[in-house]
Amino acid sequence: MYITDSIKYIGANDKTIDLFEGQYKVPNGVSYNSYLILDDKIAIMDTVDTRATDEWLANLDRELAGKTPDYLVVSHMEPDHAANIKKAADKYPSMKIVGNAKTFPMMAQFFDLDLSDRKIVVAEGETLSLGKHTLQFFMAPMVHWPEVMVTYEQTEKVLFSADGFGKFGSLDCDEPWDDEARRYFINIVGKYGVQVQALLKKAATLDIAMICPLHGPVLKEDLGHYIGLYDTWSSYRPEEKGVLVAYASIYGNTRKAAELLAEDLKAAGEKNVCVMDLCRCDLAEAIASAFRYDRLALACATYDGGMYLPMEDYLHHLKAKNFQKRKVGLIENGSWGPLAAKKMREVLESMKEITFCDTVVTVRSAVHSDNEAALKALAEELAE
Ligand code: FEO
């Protein structure tokens, strides 16, 4: 991948990984991005996961063409980027390692590495000249770990954004940026909206021509689109008007209620209705979709005196990702003691700025005519 004449891509695609972070399905793989800046001094911008070590070292050798790197800049200590720090440090004993005050204690936890005369500790706004290029460092704590920093290269106006503006999917897969970037952001960084907002404020002071993230494509055009989405996601504003109907059904009767609600929503004029089966869909996609739309309807069977567990799991994840500022409608089912709506509401009330529809639909085993009327009423409350 061409970046600029002096900034080279040395990262790798991983198309065989089953679960990123051990939990997220990545049907189109993921990329571990790493960059090399060639100047009077040469800087490596992060390493890659152990799954891509050989390819990364080969790319590094090719672009170095016999030269020796002067610096390794460490933006983030998570092993998908930092796993090869020791290998690179051992291979290039004269190379200095650049990080911040929080980077090196973490590095010592991961690696047995003597860096006493090799580390350069940078602080907010400090610079490092490579010759024509100047690196300026900005701390980005909790985007997505505490030691994260981003680097702005002043001459070519490139922001090396760490996990920020990253996306699932290998670099050669043909898919829209927004969907897999949303699934990545909400699930991995979603909890840290305040910290992302702080980073966006810093970024707003910079003249950025290009964003080089640690995952996904380098962004060279229409940067306002990507920055705008990050502003929306990190401030927990809905991305678009629409209703996600998410259901957890044991035998199909709760599903039937959810599907009827979806039909009623459409009949009430709602154009954007998305229905997801929490027992079978990708949970990370369902979480991202809840953040995407401005309204959420939940339909859940009662199970062991509480929520059917796929719904409990879903709400647990939504809370962990700081879900907030949405209107919610509830449907419950129960053959003897329907309690799912009460239990769902208890969890949702622990989140910020959740408003509830007045209508709560209670299905007793199977959908009957009185439920149909209640579902229509709920749809009318939810529809805009
Ligand atoms: Fe891609 Fe937080 O590491």
mmCIF file of C-alpha atoms and ligand atoms in Angstrom:
data_model
loop_
_atom_site.group_PDB
_atom_site.id
_atom_site.type_symbol
_atom_site.label_atom_id
_atom_site.label_comp_id
_atom_site.label_asym_id
_atom_site.label_seq_id
_atom_site.Cartn_x
_atom_site.Cartn_y
_atom_site.Cartn_z
ATOM 1 C CA MET A 1 0.000 0.000 0.000
ATOM 2 C CA TYR A 2 1.426 3.356 -1.035
ATOM 3 C CA ILE A 3 1.270 6.028 1.650
ATOM 4 C CA THR A 4 3.825 8.693 0.723
ATOM 5 C CA ASP A 5 7.310 8.643 -0.772
ATOM 6 C CA SER A 6 8.874 8.594 2.672
ATOM 7 C CA ILE A 7 6.224 6.827 4.752
ATOM 8 C CA LYS A 8 6.039 3.114 4.009
ATOM 9 C CA TYR A 9 3.480 0.523 5.027
ATOM 10 C CA ILE A 10 5.102 -2.468 6.723
ATOM 11 C CA GLY A 11 2.051 -4.032 8.429
ATOM 12 C CA ALA A 12 0.200 -7.227 7.587
ATOM 13 C CA ASN A 13 -3.239 -8.672 6.978
ATOM 14 C CA ASP A 14 -4.422 -11.521 9.181
ATOM 15 C CA LYS A 15 -7.055 -13.489 7.309
ATOM 16 C CA THR A 16 -6.928 -16.647 9.396
ATOM 17 C CA ILE A 17 -7.683 -15.270 12.854
ATOM 18 C CA ASP A 18 -11.022 -16.567 14.147
ATOM 19 C CA LEU A 19 -11.652 -14.120 16.988
ATOM 20 C CA PHE A 20 -9.992 -10.737 17.418
ATOM 21 C CA GLU A 21 -9.207 -10.034 21.075
ATOM 22 C CA GLY A 22 -10.416 -13.601 21.603
ATOM 23 C CA GLN A 23 -14.035 -12.467 21.290
ATOM 24 C CA TYR A 24 -14.904 -10.586 18.088
ATOM 25 C CA LYS A 25 -15.725 -12.435 14.891
ATOM 26 C CA VAL A 26 -13.764 -11.010 11.999
ATOM 27 C CA PRO A 27 -15.031 -12.782 8.872
ATOM 28 C CA ASN A 28 -12.836 -10.590 6.698
ATOM 29 C CA GLY A 29 -9.836 -10.746 9.006
ATOM 30 C CA VAL A 30 -8.023 -7.765 10.460
ATOM 31 C CA SER A 31 -4.892 -5.806 9.649
ATOM 32 C CA TYR A 32 -2.085 -4.978 12.038
ATOM 33 C CA ASN A 33 -0.714 -1.747 10.648
ATOM 34 C CA SER A 34 2.853 -0.635 11.100
ATOM 35 C CA TYR A 35 4.688 2.137 9.302
ATOM 36 C CA LEU A 36 8.244 3.168 8.548
ATOM 37 C CA ILE A 37 9.257 6.820 8.161
ATOM 38 C CA LEU A 38 12.421 7.212 6.098
ATOM 39 C CA ASP A 39 14.424 10.386 6.719
ATOM 40 C CA ASP A 40 17.863 11.308 8.068
ATOM 41 C CA LYS A 41 16.664 9.357 11.060
ATOM 42 C CA ILE A 42 14.386 6.351 10.505
ATOM 43 C CA ALA A 43 11.382 5.653 12.721
ATOM 44 C CA ILE A 44 9.279 2.505 12.958
ATOM 45 C CA MET A 45 5.742 3.333 14.016
ATOM 46 C CA ASP A 46 4.626 0.342 16.137
ATOM 47 C CA THR A 47 5.104 -3.362 15.537
ATOM 48 C CA VAL A 48 2.476 -6.067 14.897
ATOM 49 C CA ASP A 49 0.842 -9.111 16.491
ATOM 50 C CA THR A 50 2.900 -12.301 16.842
ATOM 51 C CA ARG A 51 0.611 -13.816 14.213
ATOM 52 C CA ALA A 52 2.292 -11.568 11.637
ATOM 53 C CA THR A 53 5.871 -11.403 12.906
ATOM 54 C CA ASP A 54 7.578 -12.987 9.905
ATOM 55 C CA GLU A 55 5.717 -10.905 7.349
ATOM 56 C CA TRP A 56 6.387 -7.741 9.336
ATOM 57 C CA LEU A 57 10.111 -8.434 9.624
ATOM 58 C CA ALA A 58 10.285 -9.146 5.889
ATOM 59 C CA ASN A 59 8.446 -5.899 5.100
ATOM 60 C CA LEU A 60 10.728 -3.987 7.454
ATOM 61 C CA ASP A 61 13.848 -5.468 5.856
ATOM 62 C CA ARG A 62 12.574 -4.659 2.379
ATOM 63 C CA GLU A 63 11.846 -1.018 3.164
ATOM 64 C CA LEU A 64 14.995 -0.488 5.221
ATOM 65 C CA ALA A 65 17.069 -1.805 2.305
ATOM 66 C CA GLY A 66 20.090 -2.327 4.531
ATOM 67 C CA LYS A 67 19.647 0.772 6.695
ATOM 68 C CA THR A 68 19.206 0.672 10.462
ATOM 69 C CA PRO A 69 16.173 2.171 12.203
ATOM 70 C CA ASP A 70 16.900 4.880 14.779
ATOM 71 C CA TYR A 71 13.601 4.847 16.645
ATOM 72 C CA LEU A 72 10.681 2.562 17.412
ATOM 73 C CA VAL A 73 7.677 4.668 18.411
ATOM 74 C CA VAL A 74 5.275 2.715 20.628
ATOM 75 C CA SER A 75 1.756 4.138 20.505
ATOM 76 C CA HIS A 76 0.075 1.307 22.335
ATOM 77 C CA MET A 77 1.223 -1.670 24.377
ATOM 78 C CA GLU A 78 -1.627 -4.038 23.488
ATOM 79 C CA PRO A 79 -0.062 -7.195 22.029
ATOM 80 C CA ASP A 80 -1.736 -6.820 18.619
ATOM 81 C CA HIS A 81 0.734 -3.958 18.078
ATOM 82 C CA ALA A 82 3.455 -4.339 20.669
ATOM 83 C CA ALA A 83 4.215 -8.052 20.499
ATOM 84 C CA ASN A 84 7.402 -7.595 18.492
ATOM 85 C CA ILE A 85 9.034 -4.805 20.501
ATOM 86 C CA LYS A 86 11.600 -7.118 22.056
ATOM 87 C CA LYS A 87 12.324 -8.833 18.770
ATOM 88 C CA ALA A 88 12.950 -5.460 17.082
ATOM 89 C CA ALA A 89 14.953 -4.114 20.031
ATOM 90 C CA ASP A 90 17.177 -7.196 20.017
ATOM 91 C CA LYS A 91 17.645 -7.049 16.256
ATOM 92 C CA TYR A 92 18.601 -3.353 16.259
ATOM 93 C CA PRO A 93 20.588 -2.724 19.474
ATOM 94 C CA SER A 94 21.268 0.938 18.608
ATOM 95 C CA MET A 95 17.571 1.713 18.077
ATOM 96 C CA LYS A 96 15.910 3.897 20.738
ATOM 97 C CA ILE A 97 12.402 3.104 21.949
ATOM 98 C CA VAL A 98 10.028 6.077 22.122
ATOM 99 C CA GLY A 99 7.099 5.995 24.526
ATOM 100 C CA ASN A 100 5.570 7.982 27.353
ATOM 101 C CA ALA A 101 5.716 7.661 31.120
ATOM 102 C CA LYS A 102 3.008 5.013 31.104
ATOM 103 C CA THR A 103 4.479 3.015 28.210
ATOM 104 C CA PHE A 104 7.653 1.744 29.805
ATOM 105 C CA PRO A 105 6.312 0.246 33.039
ATOM 106 C CA MET A 106 3.864 -1.722 30.901
ATOM 107 C CA MET A 107 6.651 -2.722 28.525
ATOM 108 C CA ALA A 108 8.588 -4.104 31.495
ATOM 109 C CA GLN A 109 5.553 -6.212 32.403
ATOM 110 C CA PHE A 110 5.392 -7.742 28.942
ATOM 111 C CA PHE A 111 9.107 -8.104 28.195
ATOM 112 C CA ASP A 112 12.348 -8.818 29.959
ATOM 113 C CA LEU A 113 14.168 -6.000 28.198
ATOM 114 C CA ASP A 114 16.917 -3.704 29.460
ATOM 115 C CA LEU A 115 16.123 -0.285 28.009
ATOM 116 C CA SER A 116 18.027 1.795 30.568
ATOM 117 C CA ASP A 117 20.038 3.705 27.956
ATOM 118 C CA ARG A 118 17.625 3.225 25.063
ATOM 119 C CA LYS A 119 14.340 4.750 26.045
ATOM 120 C CA ILE A 120 13.084 8.187 25.094
ATOM 121 C CA VAL A 121 10.202 9.279 27.299
ATOM 122 C CA VAL A 122 8.018 11.869 25.594
ATOM 123 C CA ALA A 123 5.292 14.033 27.117
ATOM 124 C CA GLU A 124 2.278 15.889 25.757
ATOM 125 C CA GLY A 125 3.151 18.067 22.774
ATOM 126 C CA GLU A 126 6.855 17.192 22.696
ATOM 127 C CA THR A 127 8.564 16.690 19.357
ATOM 128 C CA LEU A 128 11.215 14.466 17.860
ATOM 129 C CA SER A 129 12.938 15.528 14.655
ATOM 130 C CA LEU A 130 13.813 12.923 12.049
ATOM 131 C CA GLY A 131 15.240 15.463 9.572
ATOM 132 C CA LYS A 132 12.562 16.797 7.240
ATOM 133 C CA HIS A 133 9.897 15.107 9.331
ATOM 134 C CA THR A 134 9.003 16.098 12.868
ATOM 135 C CA LEU A 135 6.971 13.844 15.132
ATOM 136 C CA GLN A 136 4.764 15.477 17.748
ATOM 137 C CA PHE A 137 3.237 13.341 20.484
ATOM 138 C CA PHE A 138 -0.193 13.673 22.063
ATOM 139 C CA MET A 139 -1.394 11.520 24.913
ATOM 140 C CA ALA A 140 -4.648 9.636 24.326
ATOM 141 C CA PRO A 141 -5.235 7.784 27.598
ATOM 142 C CA MET A 142 -7.939 5.090 27.448
ATOM 143 C CA VAL A 143 -8.229 5.226 23.675
ATOM 144 C CA HIS A 144 -7.998 2.361 24.316
ATOM 145 C CA TRP A 145 -5.466 1.631 27.107
ATOM 146 C CA PRO A 146 -3.983 4.140 29.565
ATOM 147 C CA GLU A 147 -0.601 4.431 27.835
ATOM 148 C CA VAL A 148 -1.955 5.188 24.347
ATOM 149 C CA MET A 149 -0.527 8.164 22.506
ATOM 150 C CA VAL A 150 -0.939 9.392 18.961
ATOM 151 C CA THR A 151 1.770 10.942 16.800
ATOM 152 C CA TYR A 152 1.342 13.853 14.419
ATOM 153 C CA GLU A 153 3.932 14.160 11.698
ATOM 154 C CA GLN A 154 4.089 17.888 11.032
ATOM 155 C CA THR A 155 5.597 18.053 7.541
ATOM 156 C CA GLU A 156 3.312 15.645 5.697
ATOM 157 C CA LYS A 157 0.474 16.345 8.176
ATOM 158 C CA VAL A 158 -0.089 12.692 9.007
ATOM 159 C CA LEU A 159 -1.831 11.586 12.195
ATOM 160 C CA PHE A 160 -0.714 8.167 13.416
ATOM 161 C CA SER A 161 -3.878 7.560 15.387
ATOM 162 C CA ALA A 162 -3.209 4.280 17.244
ATOM 163 C CA ASP A 163 -6.478 2.290 17.571
ATOM 164 C CA GLY A 164 -8.452 5.442 16.731
ATOM 165 C CA PHE A 165 -10.097 5.300 13.290
ATOM 166 C CA GLY A 166 -9.363 1.593 13.138
ATOM 167 C CA LYS A 167 -11.587 -1.000 11.529
ATOM 168 C CA PHE A 168 -11.996 -4.764 11.379
ATOM 169 C CA GLY A 169 -11.262 -6.397 8.020
ATOM 170 C CA SER A 170 -8.062 -6.999 6.105
ATOM 171 C CA LEU A 171 -6.875 -4.181 3.867
ATOM 172 C CA ASP A 172 -7.802 -5.962 0.662
ATOM 173 C CA CYS A 173 -11.400 -6.766 1.590
ATOM 174 C CA ASP A 174 -14.004 -4.794 -0.279
ATOM 175 C CA GLU A 175 -16.443 -3.559 2.327
ATOM 176 C CA PRO A 176 -17.744 -0.176 3.478
ATOM 177 C CA TRP A 177 -15.703 1.516 6.208
ATOM 178 C CA ASP A 178 -18.593 2.641 8.399
ATOM 179 C CA ASP A 179 -20.104 -0.722 9.407
ATOM 180 C CA GLU A 180 -16.941 -2.516 10.466
ATOM 181 C CA ALA A 181 -15.438 0.647 11.951
ATOM 182 C CA ARG A 182 -18.618 1.101 14.010
ATOM 183 C CA ARG A 183 -18.544 -2.522 15.202
ATOM 184 C CA TYR A 184 -14.869 -2.083 16.085
ATOM 185 C CA PHE A 185 -15.305 1.289 17.814
ATOM 186 C CA ILE A 186 -18.437 0.589 19.846
ATOM 187 C CA ASN A 187 -17.239 -2.760 21.108
ATOM 188 C CA ILE A 188 -13.592 -1.920 21.726
ATOM 189 C CA VAL A 189 -13.496 1.795 22.559
ATOM 190 C CA GLY A 190 -17.201 2.491 23.160
ATOM 191 C CA LYS A 191 -16.859 2.726 26.917
ATOM 192 C CA TYR A 192 -14.371 5.567 26.605
ATOM 193 C CA GLY A 193 -16.417 8.246 24.881
ATOM 194 C CA VAL A 194 -15.169 11.012 27.171
ATOM 195 C CA GLN A 195 -11.564 10.140 26.411
ATOM 196 C CA VAL A 196 -12.224 9.946 22.669
ATOM 197 C CA GLN A 197 -13.862 13.369 22.826
ATOM 198 C CA ALA A 198 -10.713 14.705 24.513
ATOM 199 C CA LEU A 199 -8.590 13.273 21.720
ATOM 200 C CA LEU A 200 -10.872 14.740 19.045
ATOM 201 C CA LYS A 201 -10.443 18.172 20.648
ATOM 202 C CA LYS A 202 -6.677 17.826 20.344
ATOM 203 C CA ALA A 203 -6.993 16.584 16.770
ATOM 204 C CA ALA A 204 -9.136 19.614 15.911
ATOM 205 C CA THR A 205 -6.115 21.843 16.556
ATOM 206 C CA LEU A 206 -4.046 19.989 13.938
ATOM 207 C CA ASP A 207 -4.041 20.323 10.164
ATOM 208 C CA ILE A 208 -4.506 16.659 9.247
ATOM 209 C CA ALA A 209 -4.100 15.490 5.658
ATOM 210 C CA MET A 210 -4.028 11.772 6.353
ATOM 211 C CA ILE A 211 -4.854 9.377 9.175
ATOM 212 C CA CYS A 212 -2.755 6.237 9.628
ATOM 213 C CA PRO A 213 -4.510 3.947 12.152
ATOM 214 C CA LEU A 214 -3.229 0.682 13.572
ATOM 215 C CA HIS A 215 -6.064 -1.288 11.932
ATOM 216 C CA GLY A 216 -7.828 -0.823 8.617
ATOM 217 C CA PRO A 217 -7.205 1.480 5.712
ATOM 218 C CA VAL A 218 -5.167 4.661 5.692
ATOM 219 C CA LEU A 219 -7.648 7.518 5.390
ATOM 220 C CA LYS A 220 -6.659 10.168 2.860
ATOM 221 C CA GLU A 221 -9.917 11.729 1.684
ATOM 222 C CA ASP A 222 -13.143 12.975 3.185
ATOM 223 C CA LEU A 223 -11.621 12.985 6.674
ATOM 224 C CA GLY A 224 -14.574 15.009 7.949
ATOM 225 C CA HIS A 225 -16.792 11.957 7.426
ATOM 226 C CA TYR A 226 -14.673 9.728 9.663
ATOM 227 C CA ILE A 227 -14.042 12.396 12.290
ATOM 228 C CA GLY A 228 -17.758 13.207 12.291
ATOM 229 C CA LEU A 229 -18.672 9.577 12.938
ATOM 230 C CA TYR A 230 -16.145 9.421 15.763
ATOM 231 C CA ASP A 231 -17.679 12.534 17.269
ATOM 232 C CA THR A 232 -21.163 10.967 17.029
ATOM 233 C CA TRP A 233 -20.135 7.589 18.428
ATOM 234 C CA SER A 234 -18.032 8.982 21.270
ATOM 235 C CA SER A 235 -20.730 11.403 22.369
ATOM 236 C CA TYR A 236 -23.305 8.565 22.347
ATOM 237 C CA ARG A 237 -25.540 10.360 19.886
ATOM 238 C CA PRO A 238 -27.531 8.100 17.556
ATOM 239 C CA GLU A 239 -26.048 7.864 14.107
ATOM 240 C CA GLU A 240 -29.409 7.716 12.373
ATOM 241 C CA LYS A 241 -33.114 7.567 13.000
ATOM 242 C CA GLY A 242 -34.376 4.000 13.209
ATOM 243 C CA VAL A 243 -35.493 1.239 15.529
ATOM 244 C CA LEU A 244 -33.530 -1.850 16.443
ATOM 245 C CA VAL A 245 -35.881 -4.660 17.488
ATOM 246 C CA ALA A 246 -33.725 -7.167 19.372
ATOM 247 C CA TYR A 247 -35.327 -10.333 20.688
ATOM 248 C CA ALA A 248 -34.411 -13.373 22.760
ATOM 249 C CA SER A 249 -36.948 -16.123 22.127
ATOM 250 C CA ILE A 250 -36.940 -19.733 23.303
ATOM 251 C CA TYR A 251 -39.595 -21.382 21.094
ATOM 252 C CA GLY A 252 -40.513 -18.611 18.658
ATOM 253 C CA ASN A 253 -43.461 -16.965 20.420
ATOM 254 C CA THR A 254 -41.397 -14.002 21.619
ATOM 255 C CA ARG A 255 -39.886 -13.802 18.152
ATOM 256 C CA LYS A 256 -43.404 -13.620 16.728
ATOM 257 C CA ALA A 257 -44.157 -10.625 18.971
ATOM 258 C CA ALA A 258 -40.935 -8.909 17.870
ATOM 259 C CA GLU A 259 -41.710 -9.508 14.205
ATOM 260 C CA LEU A 260 -45.245 -8.174 14.612
ATOM 261 C CA LEU A 261 -43.840 -5.061 16.282
ATOM 262 C CA ALA A 262 -41.456 -4.588 13.347
ATOM 263 C CA GLU A 263 -44.397 -4.833 10.924
ATOM 264 C CA ASP A 264 -46.404 -2.393 13.008
ATOM 265 C CA LEU A 265 -43.491 0.035 13.074
ATOM 266 C CA LYS A 266 -43.307 -0.047 9.296
ATOM 267 C CA ALA A 267 -47.071 0.361 9.042
ATOM 268 C CA ALA A 268 -46.748 3.383 11.336
ATOM 269 C CA GLY A 269 -44.348 4.954 8.832
ATOM 270 C CA GLU A 270 -40.999 3.941 10.310
ATOM 271 C CA LYS A 271 -38.627 3.435 7.395
ATOM 272 C CA ASN A 272 -35.621 2.138 9.246
ATOM 273 C CA VAL A 273 -36.408 -1.021 11.233
ATOM 274 C CA CYS A 274 -33.744 -3.616 11.973
ATOM 275 C CA VAL A 275 -34.655 -6.953 13.622
ATOM 276 C CA MET A 276 -31.993 -9.072 15.332
ATOM 277 C CA ASP A 277 -32.202 -12.489 16.992
ATOM 278 C CA LEU A 278 -29.928 -12.255 20.026
ATOM 279 C CA CYS A 279 -29.654 -16.038 20.252
ATOM 280 C CA ARG A 280 -28.083 -16.305 16.819
ATOM 281 C CA CYS A 281 -26.739 -13.002 15.553
ATOM 282 C CA ASP A 282 -23.263 -11.616 16.110
ATOM 283 C CA LEU A 283 -23.483 -10.035 19.558
ATOM 284 C CA ALA A 284 -20.943 -7.344 18.657
ATOM 285 C CA GLU A 285 -23.099 -6.386 15.658
ATOM 286 C CA ALA A 286 -26.210 -6.214 17.851
ATOM 287 C CA ILE A 287 -24.359 -3.968 20.316
ATOM 288 C CA ALA A 288 -23.128 -1.670 17.547
ATOM 289 C CA SER A 289 -26.641 -1.534 16.061
ATOM 290 C CA ALA A 290 -28.133 -0.399 19.374
ATOM 291 C CA PHE A 291 -25.758 2.582 19.289
ATOM 292 C CA ARG A 292 -26.463 3.200 15.609
ATOM 293 C CA TYR A 293 -30.213 3.853 15.927
ATOM 294 C CA ASP A 294 -32.060 6.286 18.136
ATOM 295 C CA ARG A 295 -34.634 3.788 19.412
ATOM 296 C CA LEU A 296 -34.499 0.249 20.747
ATOM 297 C CA ALA A 297 -37.224 -2.344 21.281
ATOM 298 C CA LEU A 298 -36.427 -5.415 23.332
ATOM 299 C CA ALA A 299 -38.486 -8.600 23.391
ATOM 300 C CA CYS A 300 -37.534 -11.254 25.905
ATOM 301 C CA ALA A 301 -38.855 -14.495 27.306
ATOM 302 C CA THR A 302 -38.912 -14.961 31.070
ATOM 303 C CA TYR A 303 -36.532 -17.697 32.191
ATOM 304 C CA ASP A 304 -35.747 -18.975 35.696
ATOM 305 C CA GLY A 305 -37.568 -16.001 37.168
ATOM 306 C CA GLY A 306 -35.543 -13.461 35.199
ATOM 307 C CA MET A 307 -34.488 -12.594 31.695
ATOM 308 C CA TYR A 308 -33.722 -15.294 29.166
ATOM 309 C CA LEU A 309 -29.943 -15.274 29.335
ATOM 310 C CA PRO A 310 -29.119 -14.098 25.796
ATOM 311 C CA MET A 311 -30.978 -10.854 26.634
ATOM 312 C CA GLU A 312 -29.311 -10.548 30.020
ATOM 313 C CA ASP A 313 -25.954 -10.994 28.328
ATOM 314 C CA TYR A 314 -26.849 -8.368 25.715
ATOM 315 C CA LEU A 315 -27.905 -5.786 28.284
ATOM 316 C CA HIS A 316 -24.789 -6.524 30.330
ATOM 317 C CA HIS A 317 -22.699 -5.738 27.258
ATOM 318 C CA LEU A 318 -24.678 -2.576 26.454
ATOM 319 C CA LYS A 319 -24.114 -1.300 29.977
ATOM 320 C CA ALA A 320 -20.410 -2.149 29.795
ATOM 321 C CA LYS A 321 -20.145 -0.095 26.602
ATOM 322 C CA ASN A 322 -21.868 2.884 28.226
ATOM 323 C CA PHE A 323 -25.098 2.655 26.221
ATOM 324 C CA GLN A 324 -27.234 5.725 26.924
ATOM 325 C CA LYS A 325 -29.535 8.434 25.549
ATOM 326 C CA ARG A 326 -32.067 6.196 23.834
ATOM 327 C CA LYS A 327 -35.813 5.555 23.873
ATOM 328 C CA VAL A 328 -36.689 1.938 24.677
ATOM 329 C CA GLY A 329 -39.812 -0.190 24.295
ATOM 330 C CA LEU A 330 -40.236 -3.492 26.127
ATOM 331 C CA ILE A 331 -41.986 -6.763 25.308
ATOM 332 C CA GLU A 332 -41.950 -9.706 27.693
ATOM 333 C CA ASN A 333 -43.234 -13.239 27.524
ATOM 334 C CA GLY A 334 -43.980 -15.634 30.360
ATOM 335 C CA SER A 335 -46.174 -18.680 30.724
ATOM 336 C CA TRP A 336 -46.661 -18.372 34.479
ATOM 337 C CA GLY A 337 -44.737 -15.437 35.993
ATOM 338 C CA PRO A 338 -43.722 -12.907 33.312
ATOM 339 C CA LEU A 339 -40.858 -10.895 34.790
ATOM 340 C CA ALA A 340 -38.577 -10.154 31.847
ATOM 341 C CA ALA A 341 -39.782 -6.555 31.329
ATOM 342 C CA LYS A 342 -39.222 -5.682 34.983
ATOM 343 C CA LYS A 343 -35.742 -7.207 34.880
ATOM 344 C CA MET A 344 -34.836 -5.514 31.581
ATOM 345 C CA ARG A 345 -36.037 -2.184 32.948
ATOM 346 C CA GLU A 346 -33.941 -2.561 36.096
ATOM 347 C CA VAL A 347 -30.782 -2.900 34.035
ATOM 348 C CA LEU A 348 -31.738 -0.147 31.601
ATOM 349 C CA GLU A 349 -32.533 2.246 34.459
ATOM 350 C CA SER A 350 -28.915 1.938 35.583
ATOM 351 C CA MET A 351 -27.861 3.529 32.271
ATOM 352 C CA LYS A 352 -27.901 7.271 31.560
ATOM 353 C CA GLU A 353 -30.825 9.065 29.911
ATOM 354 C CA ILE A 354 -32.884 6.038 28.922
ATOM 355 C CA THR A 355 -36.561 6.850 28.411
ATOM 356 C CA PHE A 356 -39.221 4.170 28.299
ATOM 357 C CA CYS A 357 -42.382 3.812 26.275
ATOM 358 C CA ASP A 358 -45.485 3.766 28.470
ATOM 359 C CA THR A 359 -46.760 0.627 26.765
ATOM 360 C CA VAL A 360 -45.208 -2.616 27.967
ATOM 361 C CA VAL A 361 -46.404 -5.675 26.083
ATOM 362 C CA THR A 362 -46.866 -8.835 28.148
ATOM 363 C CA VAL A 363 -47.334 -12.016 26.134
ATOM 364 C CA ARG A 364 -48.657 -15.048 27.964
ATOM 365 C CA SER A 365 -47.065 -17.994 26.138
ATOM 366 C CA ALA A 366 -48.235 -17.024 22.645
ATOM 367 C CA VAL A 367 -49.331 -13.823 20.926
ATOM 368 C CA HIS A 368 -53.105 -13.239 21.190
ATOM 369 C CA SER A 369 -55.400 -10.522 19.881
ATOM 370 C CA ASP A 370 -54.970 -8.344 22.977
ATOM 371 C CA ASN A 371 -51.199 -8.503 22.423
ATOM 372 C CA GLU A 372 -51.660 -7.417 18.833
ATOM 373 C CA ALA A 373 -53.426 -4.283 19.981
ATOM 374 C CA ALA A 374 -50.709 -3.590 22.570
ATOM 375 C CA LEU A 375 -47.960 -4.134 19.984
ATOM 376 C CA LYS A 376 -49.627 -1.588 17.704
ATOM 377 C CA ALA A 377 -49.752 0.869 20.598
ATOM 378 C CA LEU A 378 -46.078 0.295 21.343
ATOM 379 C CA ALA A 379 -45.205 0.757 17.658
ATOM 380 C CA GLU A 380 -47.064 4.051 17.598
ATOM 381 C CA GLU A 381 -45.161 5.239 20.652
ATOM 382 C CA LEU A 382 -41.862 4.252 19.108
ATOM 383 C CA ALA A 383 -42.541 5.462 15.580
ATOM 384 C CA GLU A 384 -41.711 9.026 14.582
HETATM 385 FE FE1 FEO B 1 -5.427 -2.694 18.313
HETATM 386 FE FE2 FEO B 1 -6.032 -1.663 21.550
HETATM 387 O O1 FEO B 1 -5.155 -2.579 20.158
#
